[in-house]
PDB file of C-alpha atoms in Angstrom:
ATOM      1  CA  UNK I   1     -10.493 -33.164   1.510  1.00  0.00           C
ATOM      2  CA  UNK I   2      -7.303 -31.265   1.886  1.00  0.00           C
ATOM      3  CA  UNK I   3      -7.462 -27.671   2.186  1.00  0.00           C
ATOM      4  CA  UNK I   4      -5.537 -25.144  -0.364  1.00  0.00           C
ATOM      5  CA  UNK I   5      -2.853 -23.220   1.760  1.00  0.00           C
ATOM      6  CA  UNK I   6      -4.232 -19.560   1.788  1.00  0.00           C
ATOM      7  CA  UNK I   7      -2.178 -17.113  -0.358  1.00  0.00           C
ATOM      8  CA  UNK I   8      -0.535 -14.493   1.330  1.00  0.00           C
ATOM      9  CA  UNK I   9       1.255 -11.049   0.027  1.00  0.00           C
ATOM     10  CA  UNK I  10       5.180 -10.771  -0.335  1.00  0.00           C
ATOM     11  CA  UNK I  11       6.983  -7.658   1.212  1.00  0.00           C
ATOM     12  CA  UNK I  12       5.943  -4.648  -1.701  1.00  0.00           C
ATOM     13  CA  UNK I  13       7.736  -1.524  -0.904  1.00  0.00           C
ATOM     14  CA  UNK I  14       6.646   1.691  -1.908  1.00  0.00           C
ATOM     15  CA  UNK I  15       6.455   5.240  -1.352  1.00  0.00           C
ATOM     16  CA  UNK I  16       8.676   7.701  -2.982  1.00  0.00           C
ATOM     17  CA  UNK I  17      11.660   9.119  -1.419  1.00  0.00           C
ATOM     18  CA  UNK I  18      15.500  10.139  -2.138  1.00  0.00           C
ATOM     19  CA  UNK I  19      16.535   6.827  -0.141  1.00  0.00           C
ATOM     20  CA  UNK I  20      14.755   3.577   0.580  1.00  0.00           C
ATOM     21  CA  UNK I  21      11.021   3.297  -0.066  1.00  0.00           C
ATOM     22  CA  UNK I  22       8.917   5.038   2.994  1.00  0.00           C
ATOM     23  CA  UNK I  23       6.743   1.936   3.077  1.00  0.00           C
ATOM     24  CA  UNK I  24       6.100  -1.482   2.824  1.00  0.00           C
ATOM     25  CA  UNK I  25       3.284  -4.016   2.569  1.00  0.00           C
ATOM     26  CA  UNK I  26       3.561  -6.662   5.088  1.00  0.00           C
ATOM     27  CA  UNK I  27       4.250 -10.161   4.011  1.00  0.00           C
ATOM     28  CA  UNK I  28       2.420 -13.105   5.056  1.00  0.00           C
ATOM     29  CA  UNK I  29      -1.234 -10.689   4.890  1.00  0.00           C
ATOM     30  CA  UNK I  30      -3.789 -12.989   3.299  1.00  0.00           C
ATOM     31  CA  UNK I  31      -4.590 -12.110  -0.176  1.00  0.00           C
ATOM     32  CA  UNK I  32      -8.219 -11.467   0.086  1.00  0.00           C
ATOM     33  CA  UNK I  33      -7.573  -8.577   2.936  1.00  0.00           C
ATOM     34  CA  UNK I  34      -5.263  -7.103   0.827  1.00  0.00           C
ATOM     35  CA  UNK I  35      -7.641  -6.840  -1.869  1.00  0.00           C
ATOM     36  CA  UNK I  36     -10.564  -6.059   0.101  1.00  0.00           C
ATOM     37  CA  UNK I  37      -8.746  -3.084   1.503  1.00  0.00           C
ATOM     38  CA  UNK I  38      -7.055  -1.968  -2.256  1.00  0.00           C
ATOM     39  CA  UNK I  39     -10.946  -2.450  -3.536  1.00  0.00           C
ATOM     40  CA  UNK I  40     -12.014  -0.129  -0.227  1.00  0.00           C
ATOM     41  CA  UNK I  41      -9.501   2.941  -1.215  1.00  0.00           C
ATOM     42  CA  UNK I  42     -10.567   2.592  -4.635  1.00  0.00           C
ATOM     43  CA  UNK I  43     -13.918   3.350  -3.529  1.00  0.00           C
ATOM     44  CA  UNK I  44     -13.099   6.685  -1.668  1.00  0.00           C
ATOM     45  CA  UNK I  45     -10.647   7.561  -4.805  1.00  0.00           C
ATOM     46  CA  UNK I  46     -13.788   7.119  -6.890  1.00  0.00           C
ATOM     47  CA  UNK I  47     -15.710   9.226  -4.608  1.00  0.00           C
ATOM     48  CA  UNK I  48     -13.110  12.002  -4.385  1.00  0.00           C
ATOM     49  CA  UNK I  49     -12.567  11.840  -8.207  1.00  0.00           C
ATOM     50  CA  UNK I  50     -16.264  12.536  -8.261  1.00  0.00           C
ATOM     51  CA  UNK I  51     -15.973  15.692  -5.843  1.00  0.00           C
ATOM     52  CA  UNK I  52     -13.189  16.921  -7.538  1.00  0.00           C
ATOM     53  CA  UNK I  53     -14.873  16.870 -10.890  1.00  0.00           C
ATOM     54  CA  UNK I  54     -17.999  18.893  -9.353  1.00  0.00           C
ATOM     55  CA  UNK I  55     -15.398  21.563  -8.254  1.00  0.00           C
ATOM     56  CA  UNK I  56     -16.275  21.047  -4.223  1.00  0.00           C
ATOM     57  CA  UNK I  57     -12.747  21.279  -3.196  1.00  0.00           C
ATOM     58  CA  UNK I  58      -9.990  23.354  -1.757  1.00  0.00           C
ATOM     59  CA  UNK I  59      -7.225  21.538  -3.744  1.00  0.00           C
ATOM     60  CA  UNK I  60      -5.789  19.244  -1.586  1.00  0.00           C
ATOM     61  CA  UNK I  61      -8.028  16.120  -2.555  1.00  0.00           C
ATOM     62  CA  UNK I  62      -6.062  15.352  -5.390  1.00  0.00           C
ATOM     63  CA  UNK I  63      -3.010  14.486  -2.907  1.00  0.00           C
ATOM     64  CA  UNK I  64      -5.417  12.054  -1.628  1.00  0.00           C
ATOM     65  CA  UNK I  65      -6.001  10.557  -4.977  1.00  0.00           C
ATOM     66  CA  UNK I  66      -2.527  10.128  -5.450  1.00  0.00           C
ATOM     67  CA  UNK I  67      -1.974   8.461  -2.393  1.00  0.00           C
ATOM     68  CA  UNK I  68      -4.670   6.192  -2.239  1.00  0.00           C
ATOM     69  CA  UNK I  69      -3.949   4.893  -5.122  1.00  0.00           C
ATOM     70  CA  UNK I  70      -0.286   4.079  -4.918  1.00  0.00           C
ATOM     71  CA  UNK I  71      -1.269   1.948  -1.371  1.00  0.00           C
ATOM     72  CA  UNK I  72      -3.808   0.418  -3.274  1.00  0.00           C
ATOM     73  CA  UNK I  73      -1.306  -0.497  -6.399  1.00  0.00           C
ATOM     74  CA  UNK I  74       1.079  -1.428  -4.002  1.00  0.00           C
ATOM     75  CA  UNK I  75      -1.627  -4.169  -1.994  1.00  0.00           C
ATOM     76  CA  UNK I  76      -2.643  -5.638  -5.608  1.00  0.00           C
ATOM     77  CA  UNK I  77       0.834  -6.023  -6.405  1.00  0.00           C
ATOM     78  CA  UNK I  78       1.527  -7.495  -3.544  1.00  0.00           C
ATOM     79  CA  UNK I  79      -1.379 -10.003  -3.497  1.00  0.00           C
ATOM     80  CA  UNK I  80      -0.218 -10.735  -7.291  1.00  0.00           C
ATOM     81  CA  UNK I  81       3.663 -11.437  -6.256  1.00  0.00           C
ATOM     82  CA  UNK I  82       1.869 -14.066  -3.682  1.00  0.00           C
ATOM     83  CA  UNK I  83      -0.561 -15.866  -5.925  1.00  0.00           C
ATOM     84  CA  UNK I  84       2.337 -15.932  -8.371  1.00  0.00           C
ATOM     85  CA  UNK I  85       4.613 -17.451  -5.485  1.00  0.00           C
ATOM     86  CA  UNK I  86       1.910 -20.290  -5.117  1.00  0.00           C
ATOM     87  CA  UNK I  87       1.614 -21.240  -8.587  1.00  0.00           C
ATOM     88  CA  UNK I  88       5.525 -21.416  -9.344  1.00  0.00           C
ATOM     89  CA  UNK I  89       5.280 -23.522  -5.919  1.00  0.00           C
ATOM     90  CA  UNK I  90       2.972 -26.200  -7.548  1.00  0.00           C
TER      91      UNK I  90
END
């Protein structure tokens, strides 16, 4: 049986600035880290969104939000550029 090549991400940069993007996925990361990881920050921004809608913050939890999910965006993204590498491939 011949094993599939594993999908991997392509290069994803974000992060807003007045310049270049601040960051950058990694390419080559195989696509089920990526998403395990996007699916892990989604977690805590569920669990923040939670906090902040009981009112147990100081504010700056929302910057969090934000944050987490624009890395998280930027992994699926990433994973999707790869898969759709793969199947233009075949």
């Amino acid at each position: 049986m011949t094993r599939r090549p594993v999908a991997t991400t392509r290069a994803h940069p974000f992060g807003p600035s007045a310049g270049p993007a601040l960051f950058t996925v990694n390419p080559s990361v195989p696509i089920h880290d990526a998403l395990e990881l996007a699916s892990n920050m989604l977690r805590c921004v569920h669990e923040l969104v939670i906090t902040i809608s009981d009112g147990d913050t100081n504010g700056q939890e929302i910057f969090a939000v934000q944050y987490l999910t624009e890395m998280a965006k930027a992994l699926v993204e990433a994973a999707a550029e790869g898969v759709w590498d793969e199947e233009r491939a075949q």
